[in-house]
RNA sequence: AUCCGGCAUUGU
């Protein structure tokens, strides 16, 4: 049994979870009965695939053998349901668990948030506290993220106070989540306060602050922060550029058109955008593709249709976002004909408009 | 030791 379990674990870890389940069949065939350890490995395999049907069968079998009373196995079953996106099953199972560890609570909460069920996560949190389980900084990050998505400033503020009391508010990761939460809730001052009080800022906290400015339409402040990042010697990332280019696009939308070489352009934003584009190139952030879509959108919003077009054509793997960005560049520009042409081309390349 | 955690592009 021990060897079979090792084989199953090994297959799962190498990303061959299907083979893990096949080995289990072989193991049964040879007359071996699964131990709790085997179940652990099997549920991990089901999570990986993910295979809900097998997971359910195994769950039933584990119950029959009494293996499900083991805390670790219980957690594995629980995670299996979560990762197979069977939230209802997960919730039912979770409610029936005799021992709920902090880790299982965090898994539950995070799965709710990932699936857009932030409210549910907050409800479960009340339950968690009444169960006498104390939240960790993981818990706060998960819940604050939920508040950000819901733009629930009230709950977010309560959690912030609570996190502060427990000494979690100065944690860098909690801090970034707080900044994002305040940013998405429109409380830019709250975001700035958290950012200003962070003892150790890393790129992510800077990016979070930058993103908060952009989302709330403070393009100039964002550009200012971008400069400050460079002065402070922060190691910029590709994401930094995604965000700061969005700031340019934002400014471009607001700027009045002016004629440049006979073309209607948002000249100021356009030049800033170009400069940032050059920065990104210098830092070799243009490969990988994630900046392409943002650049197309930015140039489009600055009135630089030709550059947007040029970049669009150079994208190796155009996804739906690339097409949408190019389409809205044309329509913003009042070029309905080209937009329609693009739509036709889209269908030719068997892209389905959403 | 392992499993739960932060910032990301288009349109709506």
Short mmCIF file of N, CA, C and O in Angstrom, two decimals, chain A residues 72-192:
data_model
loop_
_atom_site.label_atom_id
_atom_site.label_comp_id
_atom_site.label_asym_id
_atom_site.label_seq_id
_atom_site.Cartn_x
_atom_site.Cartn_y
_atom_site.Cartn_z
N UNK A 72 -6.53 15.73 8.17
CA UNK A 72 -5.87 16.06 6.90
C UNK A 72 -6.67 15.55 5.71
O UNK A 72 -6.75 16.20 4.67
N UNK A 73 -7.26 14.37 5.86
CA UNK A 73 -8.07 13.83 4.76
C UNK A 73 -9.31 14.70 4.56
O UNK A 73 -9.69 15.01 3.44
N UNK A 74 -9.90 15.10 5.66
CA UNK A 74 -11.06 15.98 5.58
C UNK A 74 -10.72 17.24 4.81
O UNK A 74 -11.47 17.68 3.93
N UNK A 75 -9.58 17.79 5.12
CA UNK A 75 -9.14 19.00 4.43
C UNK A 75 -8.92 18.76 2.94
O UNK A 75 -9.25 19.58 2.10
N UNK A 76 -8.37 17.60 2.63
CA UNK A 76 -8.11 17.27 1.22
C UNK A 76 -9.42 17.11 0.46
O UNK A 76 -9.55 17.56 -0.68
N UNK A 77 -10.40 16.47 1.09
CA UNK A 77 -11.72 16.30 0.45
C UNK A 77 -12.32 17.69 0.19
O UNK A 77 -12.82 17.98 -0.90
N UNK A 78 -12.21 18.49 1.21
CA UNK A 78 -12.74 19.84 1.13
C UNK A 78 -12.11 20.63 -0.01
O UNK A 78 -12.79 21.23 -0.85
N UNK A 79 -10.80 20.58 -0.09
CA UNK A 79 -10.10 21.29 -1.15
C UNK A 79 -10.45 20.72 -2.52
O UNK A 79 -10.50 21.44 -3.50
N UNK A 80 -10.67 19.42 -2.55
CA UNK A 80 -11.05 18.79 -3.81
C UNK A 80 -12.36 19.41 -4.32
O UNK A 80 -12.47 19.80 -5.47
N UNK A 81 -13.35 19.53 -3.45
CA UNK A 81 -14.61 20.13 -3.85
C UNK A 81 -14.41 21.57 -4.29
O UNK A 81 -14.97 22.01 -5.29
N UNK A 82 -13.60 22.29 -3.56
CA UNK A 82 -13.36 23.68 -3.93
C UNK A 82 -12.72 23.80 -5.29
O UNK A 82 -13.13 24.58 -6.14
N UNK A 83 -11.69 22.98 -5.50
CA UNK A 83 -10.96 23.12 -6.76
C UNK A 83 -11.72 22.54 -7.94
O UNK A 83 -11.41 22.84 -9.08
N UNK A 84 -12.71 21.70 -7.68
CA UNK A 84 -13.57 21.25 -8.77
C UNK A 84 -14.73 22.21 -8.95
O UNK A 84 -15.69 21.91 -9.65
N UNK A 85 -14.64 23.35 -8.29
CA UNK A 85 -15.66 24.39 -8.40
C UNK A 85 -17.03 23.95 -7.95
O UNK A 85 -18.05 24.44 -8.41
N UNK A 86 -17.07 22.97 -7.05
CA UNK A 86 -18.35 22.51 -6.52
C UNK A 86 -18.58 23.17 -5.16
O UNK A 86 -18.47 22.54 -4.11
N UNK A 87 -18.89 24.46 -5.22
CA UNK A 87 -18.95 25.25 -3.99
C UNK A 87 -20.01 24.72 -3.03
O UNK A 87 -19.80 24.66 -1.83
N UNK A 88 -21.16 24.33 -3.61
CA UNK A 88 -22.24 23.87 -2.74
C UNK A 88 -21.83 22.60 -2.00
O UNK A 88 -22.02 22.49 -0.78
N UNK A 89 -21.24 21.65 -2.73
CA UNK A 89 -20.76 20.43 -2.08
C UNK A 89 -19.73 20.78 -1.02
O UNK A 89 -19.72 20.22 0.07
N UNK A 90 -18.86 21.70 -1.38
CA UNK A 90 -17.81 22.09 -0.44
C UNK A 90 -18.41 22.66 0.82
O UNK A 90 -18.01 22.32 1.93
N UNK A 91 -19.41 23.50 0.64
CA UNK A 91 -20.04 24.12 1.80
C UNK A 91 -20.73 23.08 2.69
O UNK A 91 -20.61 23.13 3.92
N UNK A 92 -21.44 22.18 2.04
CA UNK A 92 -22.12 21.14 2.81
C UNK A 92 -21.12 20.31 3.59
O UNK A 92 -21.30 20.01 4.77
N UNK A 93 -20.06 19.94 2.90
CA UNK A 93 -19.05 19.12 3.54
C UNK A 93 -18.39 19.88 4.68
O UNK A 93 -18.19 19.36 5.77
N UNK A 94 -18.11 21.12 4.40
CA UNK A 94 -17.44 21.97 5.38
C UNK A 94 -18.29 22.09 6.65
O UNK A 94 -17.79 22.01 7.77
N UNK A 95 -19.59 22.28 6.43
CA UNK A 95 -20.49 22.43 7.57
C UNK A 95 -20.52 21.18 8.43
O UNK A 95 -20.76 21.25 9.63
N UNK A 96 -20.24 20.03 7.79
CA UNK A 96 -20.31 18.78 8.53
C UNK A 96 -18.97 18.38 9.16
O UNK A 96 -18.89 17.38 9.87
N UNK A 97 -17.93 19.13 8.85
CA UNK A 97 -16.61 18.78 9.39
C UNK A 97 -16.59 18.90 10.92
O UNK A 97 -17.03 19.91 11.46
N UNK A 98 -16.07 17.88 11.59
CA UNK A 98 -15.99 17.98 13.05
C UNK A 98 -14.87 18.94 13.49
O UNK A 98 -15.02 19.65 14.47
N UNK A 99 -13.78 18.95 12.76
CA UNK A 99 -12.67 19.83 13.10
C UNK A 99 -12.39 20.77 11.93
O UNK A 99 -12.07 20.32 10.84
N UNK A 100 -12.55 22.05 12.16
CA UNK A 100 -12.25 23.02 11.12
C UNK A 100 -11.03 23.83 11.53
O UNK A 100 -11.08 24.58 12.48
N UNK A 101 -9.96 23.63 10.77
CA UNK A 101 -8.73 24.36 11.10
C UNK A 101 -8.77 25.73 10.44
O UNK A 101 -9.55 25.97 9.53
N UNK A 102 -7.87 26.58 10.90
CA UNK A 102 -7.76 27.91 10.29
C UNK A 102 -7.50 27.78 8.80
O UNK A 102 -8.05 28.52 7.98
N UNK A 103 -6.67 26.79 8.45
CA UNK A 103 -6.35 26.60 7.05
C UNK A 103 -7.58 26.25 6.23
O UNK A 103 -7.78 26.74 5.12
N UNK A 104 -8.44 25.40 6.78
CA UNK A 104 -9.63 25.06 5.99
C UNK A 104 -10.56 26.26 5.89
O UNK A 104 -11.17 26.47 4.84
N UNK A 105 -10.63 27.04 6.92
CA UNK A 105 -11.43 28.27 6.83
C UNK A 105 -10.88 29.18 5.74
O UNK A 105 -11.62 29.70 4.91
N UNK A 106 -9.60 29.38 5.76
CA UNK A 106 -9.00 30.25 4.74
C UNK A 106 -9.23 29.71 3.33
O UNK A 106 -9.49 30.47 2.41
N UNK A 107 -9.14 28.41 3.18
CA UNK A 107 -9.40 27.81 1.87
C UNK A 107 -10.82 28.09 1.43
O UNK A 107 -11.09 28.44 0.28
N UNK A 108 -11.73 27.93 2.37
CA UNK A 108 -13.15 28.17 2.07
C UNK A 108 -13.37 29.62 1.64
O UNK A 108 -13.98 29.89 0.62
N UNK A 109 -12.84 30.54 2.45
CA UNK A 109 -13.05 31.95 2.16
C UNK A 109 -12.44 32.33 0.82
O UNK A 109 -13.05 33.04 0.01
N UNK A 110 -11.25 31.83 0.57
CA UNK A 110 -10.56 32.22 -0.66
C UNK A 110 -11.27 31.66 -1.89
O UNK A 110 -11.34 32.31 -2.93
N UNK A 111 -11.82 30.46 -1.76
CA UNK A 111 -12.56 29.89 -2.89
C UNK A 111 -13.80 30.72 -3.19
O UNK A 111 -14.13 30.95 -4.35
N UNK A 112 -14.49 31.17 -2.15
CA UNK A 112 -15.67 32.02 -2.37
C UNK A 112 -15.27 33.27 -3.14
O UNK A 112 -15.93 33.66 -4.11
N UNK A 113 -14.18 33.89 -2.72
CA UNK A 113 -13.76 35.14 -3.36
C UNK A 113 -13.37 34.89 -4.81
O UNK A 113 -13.77 35.63 -5.70
N UNK A 114 -12.61 33.81 -5.04
CA UNK A 114 -12.18 33.49 -6.41
C UNK A 114 -13.38 33.30 -7.33
O UNK A 114 -13.28 33.52 -8.53
N UNK A 115 -14.48 32.83 -6.77
CA UNK A 115 -15.62 32.57 -7.63
C UNK A 115 -16.62 33.71 -7.60
O UNK A 115 -17.78 33.54 -7.96
N UNK A 116 -16.14 34.85 -7.16
CA UNK A 116 -16.99 36.04 -7.19
C UNK A 116 -18.07 36.05 -6.13
O UNK A 116 -19.06 36.76 -6.27
N UNK A 117 -17.91 35.25 -5.08
CA UNK A 117 -18.92 35.18 -4.02
C UNK A 117 -18.41 35.86 -2.77
O UNK A 117 -18.37 35.26 -1.69
N UNK A 118 -18.04 37.11 -2.92
CA UNK A 118 -17.45 37.84 -1.80
C UNK A 118 -18.38 37.95 -0.60
O UNK A 118 -17.95 37.85 0.54
N UNK A 119 -19.66 38.14 -0.88
CA UNK A 119 -20.61 38.28 0.22
C UNK A 119 -20.67 37.01 1.05
O UNK A 119 -20.75 37.05 2.28
N UNK A 120 -20.63 35.91 0.34
CA UNK A 120 -20.66 34.62 1.02
C UNK A 120 -19.44 34.48 1.92
O UNK A 120 -19.54 33.99 3.05
N UNK A 121 -18.31 34.92 1.41
CA UNK A 121 -17.08 34.84 2.19
C UNK A 121 -17.24 35.62 3.49
O UNK A 121 -16.85 35.15 4.56
N UNK A 122 -17.82 36.80 3.39
CA UNK A 122 -17.99 37.63 4.58
C UNK A 122 -18.96 36.98 5.57
O UNK A 122 -18.79 37.06 6.78
N UNK A 123 -19.98 36.31 5.03
CA UNK A 123 -20.91 35.60 5.91
C UNK A 123 -20.21 34.46 6.65
O UNK A 123 -20.38 34.27 7.84
N UNK A 124 -19.42 33.72 5.88
CA UNK A 124 -18.69 32.61 6.49
C UNK A 124 -17.72 33.11 7.57
O UNK A 124 -17.47 32.44 8.55
N UNK A 125 -17.22 34.29 7.36
CA UNK A 125 -16.26 34.85 8.32
C UNK A 125 -16.93 35.07 9.68
O UNK A 125 -16.34 34.80 10.72
N UNK A 126 -18.17 35.53 9.66
CA UNK A 126 -18.91 35.70 10.91
C UNK A 126 -19.04 34.36 11.62
O UNK A 126 -18.86 34.26 12.84
N UNK A 127 -19.32 33.37 10.82
CA UNK A 127 -19.45 32.01 11.32
C UNK A 127 -18.13 31.55 11.93
O UNK A 127 -18.09 30.96 13.02
N UNK A 128 -17.07 31.87 11.24
CA UNK A 128 -15.74 31.46 11.69
C UNK A 128 -15.44 32.04 13.06
O UNK A 128 -14.94 31.36 13.96
N UNK A 129 -15.75 33.31 13.22
CA UNK A 129 -15.48 33.95 14.51
C UNK A 129 -16.34 33.38 15.62
O UNK A 129 -15.86 33.18 16.73
N UNK A 130 -17.59 33.06 15.27
CA UNK A 130 -18.45 32.51 16.31
C UNK A 130 -18.02 31.09 16.67
O UNK A 130 -18.35 30.58 17.73
N UNK A 131 -17.26 30.47 15.78
CA UNK A 131 -16.66 29.16 16.09
C UNK A 131 -15.42 29.31 16.95
O UNK A 131 -14.79 28.32 17.31
N UNK A 132 -15.03 30.56 17.20
CA UNK A 132 -13.86 30.80 18.04
C UNK A 132 -12.54 30.66 17.32
O UNK A 132 -11.49 30.51 17.95
N UNK A 133 -12.55 30.68 15.98
CA UNK A 133 -11.30 30.59 15.22
C UNK A 133 -10.79 32.00 14.95
O UNK A 133 -11.52 32.84 14.43
N UNK A 134 -9.54 32.26 15.31
CA UNK A 134 -8.96 33.59 15.15
C UNK A 134 -8.39 33.75 13.75
O UNK A 134 -7.68 32.86 13.26
N UNK A 135 -8.67 34.87 13.09
CA UNK A 135 -8.16 35.09 11.73
C UNK A 135 -6.65 35.33 11.72
O UNK A 135 -6.10 35.87 12.67
N UNK A 136 -6.01 34.92 10.65
CA UNK A 136 -4.59 35.19 10.46
C UNK A 136 -4.46 36.30 9.43
O UNK A 136 -5.45 36.77 8.90
N UNK A 137 -3.23 36.69 9.11
CA UNK A 137 -3.09 37.72 8.08
C UNK A 137 -3.55 37.19 6.72
O UNK A 137 -4.03 37.94 5.89
N UNK A 138 -3.47 35.88 6.50
CA UNK A 138 -4.04 35.29 5.28
C UNK A 138 -5.53 35.64 5.20
O UNK A 138 -6.04 36.03 4.17
N UNK A 139 -6.20 35.44 6.33
CA UNK A 139 -7.64 35.68 6.37
C UNK A 139 -7.97 37.12 5.98
O UNK A 139 -8.89 37.36 5.19
N UNK A 140 -7.21 38.04 6.53
CA UNK A 140 -7.48 39.44 6.23
C UNK A 140 -7.27 39.76 4.75
O UNK A 140 -8.05 40.49 4.15
N UNK A 141 -6.22 39.20 4.20
CA UNK A 141 -5.96 39.45 2.78
C UNK A 141 -7.14 38.97 1.93
O UNK A 141 -7.64 39.67 1.05
N UNK A 142 -7.59 37.76 2.23
CA UNK A 142 -8.69 37.19 1.46
C UNK A 142 -9.95 38.05 1.57
O UNK A 142 -10.60 38.38 0.58
N UNK A 143 -10.27 38.45 2.80
CA UNK A 143 -11.51 39.19 3.01
C UNK A 143 -11.44 40.61 2.48
O UNK A 143 -12.42 41.13 1.95
N UNK A 144 -10.29 41.22 2.62
CA UNK A 144 -10.14 42.58 2.10
C UNK A 144 -10.24 42.60 0.58
O UNK A 144 -10.74 43.55 -0.02
N UNK A 145 -9.76 41.53 -0.01
CA UNK A 145 -9.87 41.41 -1.45
C UNK A 145 -11.35 41.35 -1.84
O UNK A 145 -11.79 41.99 -2.80
N UNK A 146 -12.11 40.60 -1.07
CA UNK A 146 -13.55 40.50 -1.31
C UNK A 146 -14.20 41.89 -1.21
O UNK A 146 -14.99 42.28 -2.06
N UNK A 147 -13.82 42.63 -0.18
CA UNK A 147 -14.40 43.97 0.00
C UNK A 147 -14.05 44.88 -1.17
O UNK A 147 -14.88 45.67 -1.61
N UNK A 148 -12.84 44.75 -1.66
CA UNK A 148 -12.42 45.55 -2.80
C UNK A 148 -13.29 45.27 -4.00
O UNK A 148 -13.79 46.17 -4.67
N UNK A 149 -13.52 44.01 -4.27
CA UNK A 149 -14.33 43.66 -5.43
C UNK A 149 -15.76 44.11 -5.27
O UNK A 149 -16.43 44.44 -6.24
N UNK A 150 -16.24 44.09 -4.04
CA UNK A 150 -17.62 44.51 -3.79
C UNK A 150 -17.70 46.03 -3.63
O UNK A 150 -18.79 46.57 -3.52
N UNK A 151 -16.54 46.68 -3.59
CA UNK A 151 -16.47 48.11 -3.28
C UNK A 151 -17.20 48.39 -1.96
O UNK A 151 -17.90 49.37 -1.82
N UNK A 152 -17.00 47.49 -1.02
CA UNK A 152 -17.67 47.59 0.27
C UNK A 152 -16.74 48.27 1.28
O UNK A 152 -15.98 47.64 2.00
N UNK A 153 -16.84 49.57 1.30
CA UNK A 153 -15.94 50.38 2.13
C UNK A 153 -16.21 50.17 3.61
O UNK A 153 -15.30 50.20 4.43
N UNK A 154 -17.46 49.94 3.93
CA UNK A 154 -17.84 49.77 5.33
C UNK A 154 -17.17 48.54 5.94
O UNK A 154 -16.45 48.63 6.93
N UNK A 155 -17.42 47.41 5.33
CA UNK A 155 -16.81 46.16 5.79
C UNK A 155 -15.29 46.26 5.75
O UNK A 155 -14.61 45.80 6.67
N UNK A 156 -14.79 46.83 4.68
CA UNK A 156 -13.34 46.96 4.53
C UNK A 156 -12.75 47.76 5.67
O UNK A 156 -11.70 47.40 6.21
N UNK A 157 -13.44 48.82 6.05
CA UNK A 157 -12.95 49.66 7.14
C UNK A 157 -12.95 48.91 8.46
O UNK A 157 -12.00 49.01 9.24
N UNK A 158 -14.00 48.14 8.69
CA UNK A 158 -14.09 47.35 9.92
C UNK A 158 -12.94 46.35 9.99
O UNK A 158 -12.26 46.21 11.00
N UNK A 159 -12.70 45.70 8.85
CA UNK A 159 -11.62 44.72 8.81
C UNK A 159 -10.25 45.40 9.01
O UNK A 159 -9.37 44.85 9.66
N UNK A 160 -10.13 46.58 8.45
CA UNK A 160 -8.88 47.32 8.60
C UNK A 160 -8.61 47.59 10.08
O UNK A 160 -7.50 47.35 10.57
N UNK A 161 -9.62 48.08 10.78
CA UNK A 161 -9.48 48.35 12.21
C UNK A 161 -9.09 47.08 12.97
O UNK A 161 -8.20 47.09 13.83
N UNK A 162 -9.78 46.02 12.62
CA UNK A 162 -9.52 44.75 13.28
C UNK A 162 -8.10 44.27 13.01
O UNK A 162 -7.39 43.81 13.91
N UNK A 163 -7.67 44.42 11.76
CA UNK A 163 -6.32 43.99 11.39
C UNK A 163 -5.27 44.82 12.14
O UNK A 163 -4.24 44.32 12.56
N UNK A 164 -5.57 46.09 12.28
CA UNK A 164 -4.65 46.97 12.99
C UNK A 164 -4.47 46.53 14.44
O UNK A 164 -3.36 46.46 14.96
N UNK A 165 -5.61 46.22 15.07
CA UNK A 165 -5.58 45.77 16.47
C UNK A 165 -4.70 44.54 16.64
O UNK A 165 -4.04 44.36 17.65
N UNK A 166 -4.73 43.71 15.65
CA UNK A 166 -3.98 42.46 15.75
C UNK A 166 -2.57 42.59 15.22
O UNK A 166 -1.83 41.61 15.12
N UNK A 167 -2.22 43.80 14.77
CA UNK A 167 -0.86 44.02 14.29
C UNK A 167 -0.61 43.51 12.89
O UNK A 167 0.54 43.35 12.47
N UNK A 168 -1.66 43.25 12.15
CA UNK A 168 -1.48 42.74 10.78
C UNK A 168 -1.44 43.86 9.75
O UNK A 168 -1.07 43.63 8.60
N UNK A 169 -1.85 45.06 10.16
CA UNK A 169 -1.99 46.14 9.17
C UNK A 169 -0.65 46.62 8.63
O UNK A 169 -0.59 47.22 7.56
N UNK A 170 0.42 46.36 9.34
CA UNK A 170 1.73 46.82 8.85
C UNK A 170 2.40 45.77 7.98
O UNK A 170 3.47 45.99 7.43
N UNK A 171 1.75 44.61 7.86
CA UNK A 171 2.27 43.58 6.97
C UNK A 171 2.18 44.07 5.53
O UNK A 171 1.17 44.66 5.12
N UNK A 172 3.24 43.86 4.77
CA UNK A 172 3.28 44.38 3.41
C UNK A 172 2.15 43.87 2.53
O UNK A 172 1.53 44.64 1.79
N UNK A 173 1.88 42.60 2.62
CA UNK A 173 0.84 42.04 1.75
C UNK A 173 -0.54 42.50 2.16
O UNK A 173 -1.39 42.80 1.32
N UNK A 174 -0.78 42.57 3.46
CA UNK A 174 -2.06 43.09 3.93
C UNK A 174 -2.19 44.54 3.47
O UNK A 174 -3.25 44.97 3.01
N UNK A 175 -1.09 45.28 3.57
CA UNK A 175 -1.09 46.68 3.17
C UNK A 175 -1.49 46.86 1.71
O UNK A 175 -2.34 47.70 1.39
N UNK A 176 -0.92 46.07 0.83
CA UNK A 176 -1.27 46.19 -0.59
C UNK A 176 -2.74 45.90 -0.81
O UNK A 176 -3.41 46.56 -1.61
N UNK A 177 -3.24 44.90 -0.12
CA UNK A 177 -4.65 44.57 -0.27
C UNK A 177 -5.53 45.71 0.23
O UNK A 177 -6.57 46.02 -0.36
N UNK A 178 -5.09 46.34 1.33
CA UNK A 178 -5.84 47.48 1.85
C UNK A 178 -5.86 48.62 0.83
O UNK A 178 -6.90 49.24 0.60
N UNK A 179 -4.72 48.88 0.24
CA UNK A 179 -4.64 49.95 -0.76
C UNK A 179 -5.62 49.67 -1.90
O UNK A 179 -6.39 50.53 -2.33
N UNK A 180 -5.60 48.43 -2.38
CA UNK A 180 -6.50 48.05 -3.46
C UNK A 180 -7.96 48.18 -3.03
O UNK A 180 -8.79 48.68 -3.77
N UNK A 181 -8.24 47.74 -1.83
CA UNK A 181 -9.61 47.80 -1.32
C UNK A 181 -10.09 49.25 -1.29
O UNK A 181 -11.16 49.58 -1.80
N UNK A 182 -9.28 50.14 -0.71
CA UNK A 182 -9.68 51.55 -0.65
C UNK A 182 -9.78 52.14 -2.05
O UNK A 182 -10.68 52.90 -2.36
N UNK A 183 -8.83 51.78 -2.90
CA UNK A 183 -8.84 52.29 -4.26
C UNK A 183 -10.12 51.91 -4.99
O UNK A 183 -10.77 52.75 -5.60
N UNK A 184 -10.48 50.64 -4.91
CA UNK A 184 -11.65 50.18 -5.64
C UNK A 184 -12.94 50.73 -5.04
O UNK A 184 -13.98 50.77 -5.71
N UNK A 185 -12.87 51.11 -3.76
CA UNK A 185 -14.08 51.66 -3.13
C UNK A 185 -14.16 53.17 -3.29
O UNK A 185 -15.04 53.81 -2.73
N UNK A 186 -13.22 53.75 -4.01
CA UNK A 186 -13.26 55.18 -4.25
C UNK A 186 -12.72 56.03 -3.11
O UNK A 186 -12.83 57.24 -3.14
N UNK A 187 -12.11 55.38 -2.12
CA UNK A 187 -11.57 56.12 -0.98
C UNK A 187 -10.07 56.33 -1.17
O UNK A 187 -9.24 55.71 -0.50
N UNK A 188 -9.75 57.22 -2.08
CA UNK A 188 -8.35 57.37 -2.47
C UNK A 188 -7.48 57.84 -1.30
O UNK A 188 -6.31 57.46 -1.18
N UNK A 189 -8.05 58.66 -0.42
CA UNK A 189 -7.28 59.14 0.73
C UNK A 189 -6.93 57.99 1.67
O UNK A 189 -5.82 57.91 2.18
N UNK A 190 -7.89 57.09 1.84
CA UNK A 190 -7.62 55.91 2.64
C UNK A 190 -6.46 55.12 2.07
O UNK A 190 -5.57 54.68 2.80
N UNK A 191 -6.44 54.97 0.75
CA UNK A 191 -5.36 54.24 0.09
C UNK A 191 -4.04 54.96 0.33
O UNK A 191 -3.02 54.33 0.66
N UNK A 192 -4.05 56.27 0.18
CA UNK A 192 -2.83 57.05 0.38
C UNK A 192 -2.31 56.92 1.81
O UNK A 192 -1.10 56.81 2.04
#
